[in-house]
PDB file of C-alpha atoms in Angstrom:
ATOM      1  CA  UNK A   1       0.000   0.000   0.000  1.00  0.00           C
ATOM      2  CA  UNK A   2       1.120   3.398  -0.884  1.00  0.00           C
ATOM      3  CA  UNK A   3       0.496   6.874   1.446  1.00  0.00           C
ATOM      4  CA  UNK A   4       0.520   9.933  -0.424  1.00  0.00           C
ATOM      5  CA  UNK A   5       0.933  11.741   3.277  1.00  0.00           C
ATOM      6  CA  UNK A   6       0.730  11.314   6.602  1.00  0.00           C
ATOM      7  CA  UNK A   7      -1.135  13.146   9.738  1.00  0.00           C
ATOM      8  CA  UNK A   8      -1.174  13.674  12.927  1.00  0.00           C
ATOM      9  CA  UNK A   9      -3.987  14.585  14.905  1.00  0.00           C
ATOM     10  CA  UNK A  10      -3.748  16.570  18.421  1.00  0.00           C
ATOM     11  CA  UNK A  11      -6.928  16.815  21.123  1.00  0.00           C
ATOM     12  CA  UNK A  12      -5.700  19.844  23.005  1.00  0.00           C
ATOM     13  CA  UNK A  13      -6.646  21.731  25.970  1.00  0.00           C
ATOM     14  CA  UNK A  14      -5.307  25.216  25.641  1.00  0.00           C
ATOM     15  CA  UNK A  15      -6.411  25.283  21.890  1.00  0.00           C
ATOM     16  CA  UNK A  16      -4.858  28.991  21.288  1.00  0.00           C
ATOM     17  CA  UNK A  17      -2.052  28.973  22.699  1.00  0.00           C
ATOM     18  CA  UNK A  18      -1.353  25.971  20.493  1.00  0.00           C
ATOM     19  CA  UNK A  19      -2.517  27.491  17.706  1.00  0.00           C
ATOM     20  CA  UNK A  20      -0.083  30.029  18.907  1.00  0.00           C
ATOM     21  CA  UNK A  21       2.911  27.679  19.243  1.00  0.00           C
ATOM     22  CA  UNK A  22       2.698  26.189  15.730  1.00  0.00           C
ATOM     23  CA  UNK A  23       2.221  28.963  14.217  1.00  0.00           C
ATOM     24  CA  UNK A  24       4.306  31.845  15.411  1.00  0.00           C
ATOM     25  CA  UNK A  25       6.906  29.648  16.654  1.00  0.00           C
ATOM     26  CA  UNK A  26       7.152  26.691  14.615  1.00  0.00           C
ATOM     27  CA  UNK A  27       5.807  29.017  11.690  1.00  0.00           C
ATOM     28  CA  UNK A  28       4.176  26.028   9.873  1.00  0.00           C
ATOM     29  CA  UNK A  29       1.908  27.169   7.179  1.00  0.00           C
ATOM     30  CA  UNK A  30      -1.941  26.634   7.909  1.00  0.00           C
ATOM     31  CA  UNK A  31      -3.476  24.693   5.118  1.00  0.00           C
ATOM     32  CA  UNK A  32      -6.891  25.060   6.275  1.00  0.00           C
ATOM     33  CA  UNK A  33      -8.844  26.216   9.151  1.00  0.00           C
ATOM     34  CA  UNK A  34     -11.775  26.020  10.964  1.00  0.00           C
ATOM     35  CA  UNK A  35     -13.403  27.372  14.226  1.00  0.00           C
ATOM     36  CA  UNK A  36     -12.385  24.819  16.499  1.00  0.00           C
ATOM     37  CA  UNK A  37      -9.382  22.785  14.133  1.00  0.00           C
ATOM     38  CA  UNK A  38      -6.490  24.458  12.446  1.00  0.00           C
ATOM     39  CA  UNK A  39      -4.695  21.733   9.749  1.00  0.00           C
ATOM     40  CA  UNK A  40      -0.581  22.676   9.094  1.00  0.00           C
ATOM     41  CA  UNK A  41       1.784  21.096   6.746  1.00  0.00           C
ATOM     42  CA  UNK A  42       4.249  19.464   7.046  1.00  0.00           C
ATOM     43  CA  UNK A  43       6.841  18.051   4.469  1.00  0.00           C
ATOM     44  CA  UNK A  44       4.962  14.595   3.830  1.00  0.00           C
ATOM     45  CA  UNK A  45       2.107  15.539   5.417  1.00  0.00           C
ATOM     46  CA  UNK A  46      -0.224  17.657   7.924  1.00  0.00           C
ATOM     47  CA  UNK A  47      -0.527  18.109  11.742  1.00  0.00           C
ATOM     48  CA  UNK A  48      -4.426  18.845  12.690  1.00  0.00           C
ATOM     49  CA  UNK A  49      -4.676  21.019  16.125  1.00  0.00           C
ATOM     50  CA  UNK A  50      -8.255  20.421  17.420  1.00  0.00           C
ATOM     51  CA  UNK A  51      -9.684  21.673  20.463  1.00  0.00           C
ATOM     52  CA  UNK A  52     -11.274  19.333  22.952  1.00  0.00           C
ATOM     53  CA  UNK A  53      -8.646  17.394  25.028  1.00  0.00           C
ATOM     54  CA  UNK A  54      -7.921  17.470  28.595  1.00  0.00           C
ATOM     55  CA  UNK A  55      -4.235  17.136  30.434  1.00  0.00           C
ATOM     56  CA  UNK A  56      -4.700  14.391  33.578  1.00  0.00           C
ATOM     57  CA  UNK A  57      -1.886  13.550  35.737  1.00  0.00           C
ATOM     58  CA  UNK A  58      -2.751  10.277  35.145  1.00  0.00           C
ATOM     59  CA  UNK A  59      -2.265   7.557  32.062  1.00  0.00           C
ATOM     60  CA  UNK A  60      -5.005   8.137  29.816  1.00  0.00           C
ATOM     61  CA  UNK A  61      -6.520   4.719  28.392  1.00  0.00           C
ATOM     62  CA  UNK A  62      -5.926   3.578  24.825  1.00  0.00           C
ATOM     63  CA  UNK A  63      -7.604   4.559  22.182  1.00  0.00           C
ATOM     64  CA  UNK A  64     -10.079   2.255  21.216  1.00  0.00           C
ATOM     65  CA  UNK A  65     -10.513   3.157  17.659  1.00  0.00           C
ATOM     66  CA  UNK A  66      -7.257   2.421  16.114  1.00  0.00           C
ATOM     67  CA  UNK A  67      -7.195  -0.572  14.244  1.00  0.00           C
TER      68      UNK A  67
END
């Protein structure tokens, strides 16, 4: 099987200061964005920011959904 890219996708909790981070810092070009997900590329691929996470001091359980 053949990928044409790759992605990574991020749940975060302090979704502007991400937003923030990738951006100013990291200055990776948005590809798209919406209210509550910003997409950036990358050289092979994309990085999506979405808010809606949650830090915990605590192991979080594994994702069920992966296959």
């Amino acid at each position: 099987m053949r990928f044409k890219e790759f992605g990574m996708i991020l749940f975060v909790e302090n979704y502007k200061k991400c937003i923030d981070f990738y951006s100013n810092r990291l200055q990776l070009p948005i590809r798209n964005e919406k209210e509550t997900l910003v997409c950036f590329d990358l050289s092979h691929g994309y990085l999506m920011v979405e808010q809606g996470g949650g830090c915990s001091a605590h192991e979080k359980p594994e994702n069920k959904t992966r296959r």
